[in-house]
mmCIF file of C-alpha atoms in Angstrom:
data_model
loop_
_atom_site.group_PDB
_atom_site.id
_atom_site.type_symbol
_atom_site.label_atom_id
_atom_site.label_comp_id
_atom_site.label_asym_id
_atom_site.label_seq_id
_atom_site.Cartn_x
_atom_site.Cartn_y
_atom_site.Cartn_z
ATOM 1 C CA MET W 1 -85.321 95.393 -81.339
ATOM 2 C CA LEU W 2 -84.049 96.728 -84.778
ATOM 3 C CA PHE W 3 -81.394 98.154 -82.549
ATOM 4 C CA LEU W 4 -78.911 96.009 -84.567
ATOM 5 C CA GLY W 5 -80.513 95.881 -87.724
ATOM 6 C CA LYS W 6 -82.382 92.731 -89.366
ATOM 7 C CA ARG W 7 -79.403 91.357 -90.631
ATOM 8 C CA VAL W 8 -77.410 91.106 -87.582
ATOM 9 C CA LEU W 9 -80.940 90.107 -85.948
ATOM 10 C CA SER W 10 -80.747 86.798 -88.241
ATOM 11 C CA GLY W 11 -77.865 85.248 -85.691
ATOM 12 C CA TYR W 12 -80.126 85.438 -82.800
ATOM 13 C CA THR W 13 -82.431 82.659 -81.374
ATOM 14 C CA SER W 14 -85.717 83.436 -79.537
ATOM 15 C CA GLY W 15 -87.244 81.453 -76.724
ATOM 16 C CA ASN W 16 -84.421 81.542 -74.070
ATOM 17 C CA THR W 17 -84.279 82.199 -70.460
ATOM 18 C CA VAL W 18 -81.200 84.681 -69.083
ATOM 19 C CA GLU W 19 -80.214 84.828 -65.430
ATOM 20 C CA LEU W 20 -77.222 87.129 -64.441
ATOM 21 C CA LEU W 21 -74.634 85.612 -62.162
ATOM 22 C CA ARG W 22 -72.369 87.749 -60.311
ATOM 23 C CA SER W 23 -69.060 86.158 -59.322
ATOM 24 C CA GLY W 24 -69.099 84.906 -55.291
ATOM 25 C CA SER W 25 -71.471 82.484 -53.955
ATOM 26 C CA PRO W 26 -74.367 83.376 -56.550
ATOM 27 C CA PHE W 27 -72.236 82.022 -59.297
ATOM 28 C CA PHE W 28 -70.916 79.405 -57.538
ATOM 29 C CA ASP W 29 -73.954 78.173 -56.067
ATOM 30 C CA ALA W 30 -75.664 77.907 -59.236
ATOM 31 C CA MET W 31 -73.079 75.756 -61.045
ATOM 32 C CA GLU W 32 -72.964 73.131 -58.486
ATOM 33 C CA ARG W 33 -76.503 72.943 -58.720
ATOM 34 C CA SER W 34 -76.465 72.756 -62.298
ATOM 35 C CA ILE W 35 -74.037 69.975 -61.961
ATOM 36 C CA ASP W 36 -75.919 68.268 -59.565
ATOM 37 C CA ALA W 37 -78.823 68.696 -61.823
ATOM 38 C CA ALA W 38 -77.316 66.849 -64.395
ATOM 39 C CA VAL W 39 -79.085 63.298 -65.589
ATOM 40 C CA GLU W 40 -76.768 62.332 -69.041
ATOM 41 C CA TYR W 41 -73.617 64.147 -70.084
ATOM 42 C CA ILE W 42 -71.641 67.425 -68.921
ATOM 43 C CA HIS W 43 -69.214 69.371 -70.918
ATOM 44 C CA PHE W 44 -67.104 71.919 -68.443
ATOM 45 C CA GLN W 45 -64.720 73.696 -70.462
ATOM 46 C CA THR W 46 -62.749 76.535 -68.896
ATOM 47 C CA TYR W 47 -59.143 78.585 -68.829
ATOM 48 C CA ILE W 48 -58.461 78.238 -65.063
ATOM 49 C CA VAL W 49 -59.296 75.680 -62.246
ATOM 50 C CA VAL W 50 -57.043 75.990 -59.041
ATOM 51 C CA GLU W 51 -56.339 73.587 -56.495
ATOM 52 C CA ASP W 52 -57.977 75.486 -53.442
ATOM 53 C CA GLU W 53 -61.515 74.750 -51.706
ATOM 54 C CA THR W 54 -63.300 76.196 -54.509
ATOM 55 C CA GLY W 55 -61.543 74.242 -57.026
ATOM 56 C CA ILE W 56 -62.098 71.327 -55.354
ATOM 57 C CA ARG W 57 -65.804 71.945 -55.114
ATOM 58 C CA ILE W 58 -66.533 72.159 -58.416
ATOM 59 C CA VAL W 59 -64.556 68.734 -59.096
ATOM 60 C CA ASN W 60 -66.150 67.174 -56.239
ATOM 61 C CA ALA W 61 -69.130 68.377 -57.659
ATOM 62 C CA LEU W 62 -68.250 66.695 -61.197
ATOM 63 C CA VAL W 63 -67.098 63.631 -59.784
ATOM 64 C CA ARG W 64 -70.375 62.959 -58.150
ATOM 65 C CA ALA W 65 -72.213 63.567 -61.580
ATOM 66 C CA VAL W 66 -70.087 60.634 -63.055
ATOM 67 C CA GLN W 67 -70.749 58.560 -59.951
ATOM 68 C CA ARG W 68 -74.662 59.066 -60.823
ATOM 69 C CA GLY W 69 -73.694 57.888 -64.605
ATOM 70 C CA VAL W 70 -73.456 61.177 -66.199
ATOM 71 C CA ARG W 71 -70.762 61.255 -68.917
ATOM 72 C CA VAL W 72 -68.612 64.193 -68.103
ATOM 73 C CA TYR W 73 -66.187 65.922 -70.556
ATOM 74 C CA MET W 74 -63.566 68.678 -68.826
ATOM 75 C CA VAL W 75 -61.202 70.455 -71.044
ATOM 76 C CA LEU W 76 -58.292 72.764 -69.007
ATOM 77 C CA ASP W 77 -56.635 75.535 -71.503
ATOM 78 C CA ALA W 78 -53.228 73.742 -70.724
ATOM 79 C CA PHE W 79 -51.461 77.162 -69.935
ATOM 80 C CA GLY W 80 -53.713 78.459 -67.493
ATOM 81 C CA SER W 81 -54.344 75.691 -65.877
ATOM 82 C CA ASN W 82 -50.640 74.715 -65.699
ATOM 83 C CA SER W 83 -51.066 74.511 -62.019
ATOM 84 C CA PHE W 84 -53.633 71.790 -62.074
ATOM 85 C CA SER W 85 -51.463 68.870 -60.679
ATOM 86 C CA ARG W 86 -50.903 65.329 -62.199
ATOM 87 C CA ARG W 87 -52.585 63.831 -58.960
ATOM 88 C CA SER W 88 -55.338 65.934 -59.492
ATOM 89 C CA ILE W 89 -55.784 64.631 -63.236
ATOM 90 C CA LEU W 90 -55.413 61.216 -62.428
ATOM 91 C CA ARG W 91 -57.864 62.166 -59.953
ATOM 92 C CA VAL W 92 -60.637 63.091 -61.915
ATOM 93 C CA ILE W 93 -59.613 59.997 -64.706
ATOM 94 C CA ASN W 94 -59.757 57.682 -62.673
ATOM 95 C CA ALA W 95 -63.016 58.653 -61.434
ATOM 96 C CA GLY W 96 -64.436 58.612 -64.844
ATOM 97 C CA ILE W 97 -64.013 61.900 -65.954
ATOM 98 C CA LEU W 98 -63.100 62.558 -69.683
ATOM 99 C CA PHE W 99 -60.275 64.956 -69.456
ATOM 100 C CA ARG W 100 -58.069 66.462 -71.695
ATOM 101 C CA LYS W 101 -55.669 69.839 -71.210
ATOM 102 C CA PHE W 102 -55.804 71.903 -74.313
ATOM 103 C CA ALA W 103 -53.109 72.941 -76.436
ATOM 104 C CA PRO W 104 -50.110 71.542 -73.897
ATOM 105 C CA VAL W 105 -47.183 74.319 -74.315
ATOM 106 C CA PHE W 106 -44.789 71.114 -74.220
ATOM 107 C CA THR W 107 -45.389 68.427 -76.308
ATOM 108 C CA SER W 108 -43.430 65.485 -77.942
ATOM 109 C CA LYS W 109 -42.576 67.629 -80.824
ATOM 110 C CA GLY W 110 -41.227 70.135 -78.285
ATOM 111 C CA PHE W 111 -42.715 73.833 -78.051
ATOM 112 C CA GLN W 112 -45.723 74.590 -79.265
ATOM 113 C CA VAL W 113 -47.651 78.090 -79.946
ATOM 114 C CA SER W 114 -51.436 77.749 -80.105
ATOM 115 C CA LEU W 115 -54.831 79.963 -79.526
ATOM 116 C CA ARG W 116 -55.481 79.805 -75.983
ATOM 117 C CA LEU W 117 -58.664 78.341 -74.467
ATOM 118 C CA HIS W 118 -59.821 81.384 -72.668
ATOM 119 C CA HIS W 119 -63.570 80.952 -72.980
ATOM 120 C CA LYS W 120 -65.256 79.564 -69.608
ATOM 121 C CA VAL W 121 -68.918 77.017 -70.317
ATOM 122 C CA LEU W 122 -70.618 74.344 -68.413
ATOM 123 C CA LEU W 123 -73.489 72.810 -70.439
ATOM 124 C CA VAL W 124 -75.661 70.340 -68.931
ATOM 125 C CA ASP W 125 -77.744 67.881 -70.724
ATOM 126 C CA GLY W 126 -77.884 70.365 -73.716
ATOM 127 C CA SER W 127 -80.709 72.256 -71.696
ATOM 128 C CA THR W 128 -78.972 74.622 -69.422
ATOM 129 C CA ALA W 129 -75.452 76.692 -69.731
ATOM 130 C CA ILE W 130 -73.298 78.855 -67.810
ATOM 131 C CA VAL W 131 -71.086 81.586 -70.001
ATOM 132 C CA GLY W 132 -69.477 83.829 -68.273
ATOM 133 C CA GLY W 133 -65.580 85.259 -67.351
ATOM 134 C CA ILE W 134 -65.160 83.576 -64.154
ATOM 135 C CA ASN W 135 -62.360 81.094 -63.748
ATOM 136 C CA ILE W 136 -62.288 78.511 -61.000
ATOM 137 C CA ALA W 137 -60.509 79.676 -57.705
ATOM 138 C CA ASN W 138 -61.076 81.000 -54.357
ATOM 139 C CA LYS W 139 -60.259 84.835 -55.631
ATOM 140 C CA TYR W 140 -63.577 84.702 -57.553
ATOM 141 C CA LEU W 141 -65.600 83.354 -55.036
ATOM 142 C CA GLY W 142 -64.527 85.819 -52.015
ATOM 143 C CA SER W 143 -64.173 85.365 -48.151
ATOM 144 C CA PRO W 144 -64.807 87.187 -44.799
ATOM 145 C CA GLY W 145 -62.707 90.499 -45.344
ATOM 146 C CA ARG W 146 -61.627 89.737 -48.795
ATOM 147 C CA LYS W 147 -63.949 90.776 -51.499
ATOM 148 C CA GLU W 148 -64.312 88.877 -54.678
ATOM 149 C CA TRP W 149 -63.113 89.480 -58.045
ATOM 150 C CA LEU W 150 -65.499 91.238 -59.743
ATOM 151 C CA ASP W 151 -67.036 89.170 -62.952
ATOM 152 C CA PHE W 152 -70.349 87.757 -64.450
ATOM 153 C CA ALA W 153 -72.020 85.119 -66.263
ATOM 154 C CA ILE W 154 -75.119 84.052 -67.677
ATOM 155 C CA LEU W 155 -77.377 81.172 -66.796
ATOM 156 C CA VAL W 156 -79.576 80.519 -69.996
ATOM 157 C CA LYS W 157 -81.630 77.932 -71.178
ATOM 158 C CA GLY W 158 -83.157 77.522 -74.408
ATOM 159 C CA PRO W 159 -82.479 77.497 -77.838
ATOM 160 C CA VAL W 160 -79.212 78.931 -77.513
ATOM 161 C CA CYS W 161 -77.932 75.503 -75.890
ATOM 162 C CA VAL W 162 -77.702 74.083 -79.686
ATOM 163 C CA PRO W 163 -74.649 76.097 -80.431
ATOM 164 C CA ILE W 164 -73.194 76.154 -77.105
ATOM 165 C CA LEU W 165 -73.043 72.056 -77.483
ATOM 166 C CA ASN W 166 -71.721 72.603 -81.461
ATOM 167 C CA ILE W 167 -68.858 74.670 -79.805
ATOM 168 C CA THR W 168 -67.842 72.587 -76.942
ATOM 169 C CA LYS W 169 -68.206 69.325 -78.980
ATOM 170 C CA LYS W 170 -65.675 70.829 -81.507
ATOM 171 C CA VAL W 171 -63.305 71.610 -78.883
ATOM 172 C CA TRP W 172 -63.674 68.408 -77.127
ATOM 173 C CA ASN W 173 -63.237 66.232 -80.661
ATOM 174 C CA LYS W 174 -60.528 67.744 -82.120
ATOM 175 C CA GLN W 175 -58.310 66.680 -78.635
ATOM 176 C CA PHE W 176 -56.915 63.714 -80.582
ATOM 177 C CA ILE W 177 -59.230 61.261 -78.723
ATOM 178 C CA SER W 178 -60.502 57.901 -79.292
ATOM 179 C CA PRO W 179 -63.384 56.847 -81.094
ATOM 180 C CA LYS W 180 -65.083 55.599 -77.858
ATOM 181 C CA GLU W 181 -64.335 59.082 -75.885
ATOM 182 C CA ARG W 182 -65.850 61.424 -78.924
ATOM 183 C CA SER W 183 -68.841 63.484 -77.820
ATOM 184 C CA ARG W 184 -71.778 62.385 -80.146
ATOM 185 C CA GLU W 185 -74.576 64.335 -77.913
ATOM 186 C CA ARG W 186 -77.309 65.885 -80.118
ATOM 187 C CA ILE W 187 -80.326 68.392 -78.726
ATOM 188 C CA PRO W 188 -82.804 67.437 -81.930
ATOM 189 C CA ASN W 189 -85.613 69.461 -80.121
ATOM 190 C CA PRO W 190 -84.738 72.126 -77.814
ATOM 191 C CA ARG W 191 -86.620 73.474 -75.653
ATOM 192 C CA SER W 192 -88.417 77.222 -76.437
ATOM 193 C CA TYR W 193 -89.697 79.356 -73.617
ATOM 194 C CA ASP W 194 -92.324 81.779 -73.885
ATOM 195 C CA PRO W 195 -91.945 84.159 -73.578
ATOM 196 C CA GLY W 196 -88.434 84.260 -74.323
ATOM 197 C CA VAL W 197 -85.026 86.306 -74.503
ATOM 198 C CA MET W 198 -83.326 87.011 -77.646
ATOM 199 C CA VAL W 199 -79.916 85.531 -77.391
ATOM 200 C CA ARG W 200 -76.858 85.167 -80.016
ATOM 201 C CA MET W 201 -73.495 83.014 -79.251
ATOM 202 C CA VAL W 202 -70.464 84.600 -80.381
ATOM 203 C CA GLN W 203 -66.832 83.281 -80.903
ATOM 204 C CA ASN W 204 -63.618 84.374 -81.163
ATOM 205 C CA ASN W 205 -60.891 81.726 -82.973
ATOM 206 C CA TRP W 206 -58.666 83.298 -85.264
ATOM 207 C CA PHE W 207 -57.784 79.782 -86.346
ATOM 208 C CA ARG W 208 -61.261 79.223 -88.440
ATOM 209 C CA ARG W 209 -61.018 83.099 -89.199
ATOM 210 C CA LYS W 210 -63.744 84.238 -86.609
ATOM 211 C CA ILE W 211 -64.262 87.467 -85.053
ATOM 212 C CA GLU W 212 -67.857 87.935 -84.155
ATOM 213 C CA VAL W 213 -67.520 88.852 -80.398
ATOM 214 C CA LEU W 214 -65.240 91.615 -82.015
ATOM 215 C CA MET W 215 -67.352 92.800 -84.673
ATOM 216 C CA SER W 216 -70.832 92.576 -81.973
ATOM 217 C CA TYR W 217 -68.822 95.082 -80.504
ATOM 218 C CA ARG W 218 -68.400 97.119 -83.072
ATOM 219 C CA ARG W 219 -71.475 96.701 -84.304
ATOM 220 C CA ALA W 220 -73.272 97.822 -81.072
ATOM 221 C CA ILE W 221 -71.292 100.678 -80.486
ATOM 222 C CA GLN W 222 -71.856 102.154 -84.273
ATOM 223 C CA MET W 223 -75.548 101.992 -83.802
ATOM 224 C CA ALA W 224 -75.740 103.173 -79.856
ATOM 225 C CA LYS W 225 -77.935 106.526 -79.614
ATOM 226 C CA GLU W 226 -77.929 107.247 -75.873
ATOM 227 C CA ARG W 227 -75.539 105.198 -73.988
ATOM 228 C CA VAL W 228 -72.801 102.563 -73.666
ATOM 229 C CA VAL W 229 -71.316 101.293 -70.195
ATOM 230 C CA VAL W 230 -68.196 98.858 -70.813
ATOM 231 C CA VAL W 231 -66.590 96.684 -67.817
ATOM 232 C CA ALA W 232 -63.163 95.382 -68.955
ATOM 233 C CA SER W 233 -60.196 94.069 -66.755
ATOM 234 C CA TYR W 234 -57.414 94.248 -69.822
ATOM 235 C CA PHE W 235 -58.748 97.399 -71.620
ATOM 236 C CA LEU W 236 -56.286 97.961 -74.681
ATOM 237 C CA PRO W 237 -58.561 98.592 -77.759
ATOM 238 C CA GLY W 238 -56.985 99.320 -81.292
ATOM 239 C CA ARG W 239 -56.789 102.107 -83.220
ATOM 240 C CA LYS W 240 -60.121 101.486 -85.022
ATOM 241 C CA ASP W 241 -62.206 100.539 -81.788
ATOM 242 C CA ARG W 242 -60.819 103.230 -80.173
ATOM 243 C CA LYS W 243 -62.101 105.783 -83.212
ATOM 244 C CA LEU W 244 -65.500 104.036 -82.668
ATOM 245 C CA LEU W 245 -65.755 105.447 -79.092
ATOM 246 C CA LYS W 246 -64.917 108.917 -80.219
ATOM 247 C CA ASN W 247 -67.541 108.577 -82.934
ATOM 248 C CA ALA W 248 -69.900 107.337 -80.504
ATOM 249 C CA ARG W 249 -69.413 110.527 -78.492
ATOM 250 C CA LEU W 250 -69.243 112.962 -81.036
ATOM 251 C CA ARG W 251 -72.524 111.754 -81.927
ATOM 252 C CA GLY W 252 -73.804 112.399 -78.110
ATOM 253 C CA VAL W 253 -73.441 108.997 -76.829
ATOM 254 C CA GLU W 254 -72.391 108.922 -73.123
ATOM 255 C CA ILE W 255 -69.828 106.138 -72.366
ATOM 256 C CA SER W 256 -68.544 105.134 -69.105
ATOM 257 C CA ILE W 257 -65.930 102.538 -69.102
ATOM 258 C CA ILE W 258 -65.559 100.441 -65.647
ATOM 259 C CA LEU W 259 -61.746 99.415 -65.306
ATOM 260 C CA PRO W 260 -59.883 98.008 -62.400
ATOM 261 C CA GLY W 261 -58.271 100.627 -60.219
ATOM 262 C CA ILE W 262 -55.403 97.968 -58.793
ATOM 263 C CA SER W 263 -55.043 95.126 -61.716
ATOM 264 C CA ASP W 264 -53.657 91.603 -61.194
ATOM 265 C CA VAL W 265 -51.119 92.616 -64.435
ATOM 266 C CA PRO W 266 -49.418 95.524 -63.343
ATOM 267 C CA MET W 267 -47.799 95.882 -66.878
ATOM 268 C CA PHE W 268 -51.381 95.812 -68.584
ATOM 269 C CA LYS W 269 -52.861 98.254 -66.089
ATOM 270 C CA ARG W 270 -49.902 100.896 -67.381
ATOM 271 C CA ALA W 271 -50.821 100.015 -70.833
ATOM 272 C CA THR W 272 -54.206 101.005 -70.193
ATOM 273 C CA ASN W 273 -53.501 104.001 -68.477
ATOM 274 C CA PHE W 274 -51.482 105.496 -71.193
ATOM 275 C CA LEU W 275 -54.670 105.509 -73.043
ATOM 276 C CA TYR W 276 -56.185 107.540 -70.114
ATOM 277 C CA GLY W 277 -55.530 110.816 -71.849
ATOM 278 C CA PHE W 278 -57.721 109.954 -75.444
ATOM 279 C CA ILE W 279 -60.258 108.636 -73.011
ATOM 280 C CA LEU W 280 -60.701 111.808 -71.606
ATOM 281 C CA ARG W 281 -59.744 114.388 -74.093
ATOM 282 C CA ASN W 282 -62.623 112.864 -75.891
ATOM 283 C CA ASN W 283 -65.122 113.219 -72.896
ATOM 284 C CA ILE W 284 -65.507 109.311 -72.398
ATOM 285 C CA LYS W 285 -65.987 108.703 -68.417
ATOM 286 C CA ILE W 286 -63.643 106.515 -66.716
ATOM 287 C CA TYR W 287 -64.557 104.766 -63.190
ATOM 288 C CA GLU W 288 -61.886 102.623 -61.147
ATOM 289 C CA TYR W 289 -62.895 99.590 -59.473
ATOM 290 C CA LEU W 290 -61.662 99.845 -55.646
ATOM 291 C CA PRO W 291 -62.824 96.978 -53.565
ATOM 292 C CA SER W 292 -60.813 94.240 -55.561
ATOM 293 C CA ASN W 293 -59.740 93.609 -59.122
ATOM 294 C CA ILE W 294 -61.979 93.277 -61.720
ATOM 295 C CA HIS W 295 -61.793 90.478 -63.990
ATOM 296 C CA ALA W 296 -65.423 91.159 -66.111
ATOM 297 C CA LYS W 297 -65.773 91.622 -69.623
ATOM 298 C CA VAL W 298 -69.139 92.959 -70.224
ATOM 299 C CA ALA W 299 -71.253 96.071 -71.930
ATOM 300 C CA THR W 300 -74.017 97.479 -72.837
ATOM 301 C CA VAL W 301 -75.735 99.616 -75.166
ATOM 302 C CA ASP W 302 -78.884 101.949 -74.580
ATOM 303 C CA GLY W 303 -80.833 99.810 -72.502
ATOM 304 C CA VAL W 304 -81.501 96.988 -74.937
ATOM 305 C CA TRP W 305 -78.207 95.059 -75.956
ATOM 306 C CA SER W 306 -75.687 93.524 -73.763
ATOM 307 C CA THR W 307 -72.230 90.695 -73.875
ATOM 308 C CA ILE W 308 -71.339 88.834 -71.260
ATOM 309 C CA GLY W 309 -68.280 86.131 -71.690
ATOM 310 C CA SER W 310 -64.788 85.927 -71.589
ATOM 311 C CA TYR W 311 -63.637 88.548 -74.417
ATOM 312 C CA ASN W 312 -61.291 91.493 -73.744
ATOM 313 C CA PHE W 313 -61.489 94.235 -75.490
ATOM 314 C CA ASN W 314 -58.115 93.706 -76.739
ATOM 315 C CA HIS W 315 -56.139 92.133 -79.759
ATOM 316 C CA LEU W 316 -55.041 89.017 -77.292
ATOM 317 C CA SER W 317 -58.661 88.059 -77.547
ATOM 318 C CA ASP W 318 -58.613 88.969 -80.971
ATOM 319 C CA TYR W 319 -56.352 86.942 -82.266
ATOM 320 C CA GLY W 320 -54.665 85.027 -79.279
ATOM 321 C CA SER W 321 -57.456 82.920 -77.519
ATOM 322 C CA ILE W 322 -60.691 81.455 -77.775
ATOM 323 C CA GLU W 323 -63.520 83.365 -76.725
ATOM 324 C CA LEU W 324 -67.096 82.999 -76.182
ATOM 325 C CA ASN W 325 -69.695 85.377 -75.678
ATOM 326 C CA LEU W 326 -73.591 85.604 -75.278
ATOM 327 C CA ASN W 327 -75.547 88.618 -76.766
ATOM 328 C CA ILE W 328 -78.593 89.396 -75.197
ATOM 329 C CA LEU W 329 -80.839 91.754 -77.037
ATOM 330 C CA ASP W 330 -83.577 92.283 -74.531
ATOM 331 C CA SER W 331 -84.846 95.196 -72.279
ATOM 332 C CA THR W 332 -85.608 93.992 -69.288
ATOM 333 C CA PHE W 333 -82.561 92.071 -68.464
ATOM 334 C CA THR W 334 -80.205 95.003 -69.964
ATOM 335 C CA LEU W 335 -82.252 97.784 -68.152
ATOM 336 C CA GLU W 336 -81.715 95.513 -64.859
ATOM 337 C CA PHE W 337 -78.123 95.015 -65.437
ATOM 338 C CA GLU W 338 -77.302 98.487 -66.379
ATOM 339 C CA LYS W 339 -78.930 99.576 -62.832
ATOM 340 C CA LEU W 340 -76.356 96.935 -61.402
ATOM 341 C CA LEU W 341 -73.878 98.546 -62.795
ATOM 342 C CA GLN W 342 -74.448 102.134 -62.046
ATOM 343 C CA GLU W 343 -75.082 100.792 -58.495
ATOM 344 C CA ILE W 344 -71.545 99.892 -58.413
ATOM 345 C CA ILE W 345 -70.282 103.042 -59.858
ATOM 346 C CA LEU W 346 -72.005 104.648 -57.127
ATOM 347 C CA THR W 347 -70.714 102.424 -54.525
ATOM 348 C CA ASP W 348 -67.294 101.206 -55.274
ATOM 349 C CA CYS W 349 -65.655 103.112 -58.032
ATOM 350 C CA ARG W 350 -63.705 106.826 -58.343
ATOM 351 C CA GLN W 351 -64.181 108.460 -61.522
ATOM 352 C CA ILE W 352 -60.799 109.873 -62.716
ATOM 353 C CA THR W 353 -61.376 113.588 -64.467
ATOM 354 C CA PHE W 354 -58.868 114.919 -66.688
ATOM 355 C CA GLU W 355 -57.459 117.037 -63.726
ATOM 356 C CA ASP W 356 -56.780 113.818 -61.516
ATOM 357 C CA TYR W 357 -55.550 112.333 -64.733
ATOM 358 C CA LEU W 358 -52.755 115.283 -64.926
ATOM 359 C CA ARG W 359 -52.230 115.045 -61.495
ATOM 360 C CA ARG W 360 -50.904 111.699 -60.819
ATOM 361 C CA ARG W 361 -48.931 112.224 -64.196
ATOM 362 C CA THR W 362 -45.083 112.475 -63.330
ATOM 363 C CA LEU W 363 -42.490 112.196 -66.246
ATOM 364 C CA LEU W 364 -42.193 108.715 -64.562
ATOM 365 C CA SER W 365 -45.238 106.972 -64.998
ATOM 366 C CA ARG W 366 -45.500 109.012 -68.418
ATOM 367 C CA LEU W 367 -42.375 106.802 -69.538
ATOM 368 C CA ALA W 368 -43.812 103.521 -67.695
ATOM 369 C CA ASP W 369 -47.020 103.930 -69.321
ATOM 370 C CA TRP W 370 -45.807 104.461 -72.814
ATOM 371 C CA PHE W 371 -43.434 101.537 -72.378
ATOM 372 C CA ALA W 372 -45.974 99.261 -71.253
ATOM 373 C CA TYR W 373 -48.576 100.175 -74.029
ATOM 374 C CA GLN W 374 -45.279 100.166 -76.400
ATOM 375 C CA LEU W 375 -43.859 96.157 -75.026
ATOM 376 C CA ILE W 376 -47.850 95.075 -74.608
ATOM 377 C CA ARG W 377 -47.939 95.914 -78.704
ATOM 378 C CA VAL W 378 -45.115 94.596 -79.900
ATOM 379 C CA MET W 379 -46.104 91.215 -77.802
ATOM 380 C CA PHE W 380 -49.386 91.318 -79.777
ATOM 381 C CA ARG W 381 -48.028 91.220 -82.870
ATOM 382 C CA LEU W 382 -45.808 88.700 -82.164
ATOM 383 C CA MET W 383 -48.189 86.686 -81.022
ATOM 384 C CA PHE W 384 -50.341 87.397 -84.107
ATOM 385 C CA TYR W 385 -47.390 86.234 -86.354
ATOM 386 C CA LEU W 386 -46.721 82.968 -84.506
ATOM 387 C CA THR W 387 -49.886 81.739 -84.258
ATOM 388 C CA ARG W 388 -50.417 82.303 -88.223
ATOM 389 C CA LYS W 389 -47.153 80.639 -88.490
ATOM 390 C CA SER W 390 -48.614 77.566 -86.568
ATOM 391 C CA GLU W 391 -51.985 77.117 -88.538
#
C-alpha cells in the first residue's frame, strides 16, 4: 500500500465500498435505483443530458424524488447540454427541482468564456455517490444491434462522500442563487465500512489552480513498476506526460493504451494518430476498440491503483474543464478491473503494430494527422489564454 508514498496517501480515506459500473444497463439501472432510494437530498451534476428515452428516464426519476419530498439540485453544463430544451427546463423547475445551467456561453453581458462543467456526479443523501465519465443519453445505454459507447463509473459509499458533497455544494452555491436555494447539507458522521477500500476524490479546476487528476496520473506513472493500462477517448498527452510514459517503458514497465478505432470527434482521432509513431517507437502497445466508440477515461497501475472519472488525458481537461475522478488504492478491485480490461483487449480490440502504422500511413493521412494535431494544440493554447483572461 506504499505504492504512491506516504505523502500522497494522506489524501485517501479508508472505510469505503466501491462497485465498478460499466456503461449500458448496469450503469443506468444503478443510477435509477440510487435516485429512487433517496430520502433527504440529491446533487446531480453532469455535462450532457439528452432528451431521449434515457434522458427522460433519469429526469423522471428525479421528479419522482421531489414528489417524495427529496430536495433535488440539478446542474447541467450550458454548452454540453445546450440541446436540453426550454420546455424540459420548465418541466423540471415546475416539478420542484432546483435547476441551473453552468456557465452559459451567452449572457446579458455578451459572450462568456469559462471552464466547462465536465464532471459527472450523482450524490444521494451524503451516503452514496456515482462518479464517472458517462453522460445521460441513449448512446451510453445501447440498444439491440447497437453497442453502447464504452465507459465506466464508480458507485461508492463511505467517508469519500464528504469531499464529493463539498464539491457539488460549491458548484451549486456559485450559481448566484437565492438564500432559500443554497445547499447547506452536511455529513457530520459519515458511515465507515469495514473492511473498507481506500479512495481519494481528485479534481481539476484551473480557476482554483487545481490539477489533482493530472498530478495523480503523473505520480502513478512515475511509481509504476510492472504495468500500466490506460483507456482514453481523447488521448493527447503533453510533452511532459509523453516523457513520463517513455521513461516508464525504459524502466521495463509494460504499457497498454486502449483507444477508439472510430471516434465521434474525427479531428481528435487524427491528432491522436499523429502520436502513434512516438507511442509505437517506445514499445508502448496500442489497442483500438472496434464495437463502438470509446468514451472511457480510466487507468490502472500494477494491479494496485486505478482511477475512474471524467478526466481526459489532454490539456482541455487540464485547463478548460472542471473534472472529477476517484482514485482507488485497492488490489482486489484493481485486479478485477484489469481482468475486465484484458478481456476487452482480447475480444473487442485490434492491436496496432508499427508495421500496421507504416502500412496505413499515406502522405495524405500524414498531412491530415499533422494538421489536426497542430490545430488542436493551437486551440488548447487559445483556450488556456482565454480562460486565464476571464478569471
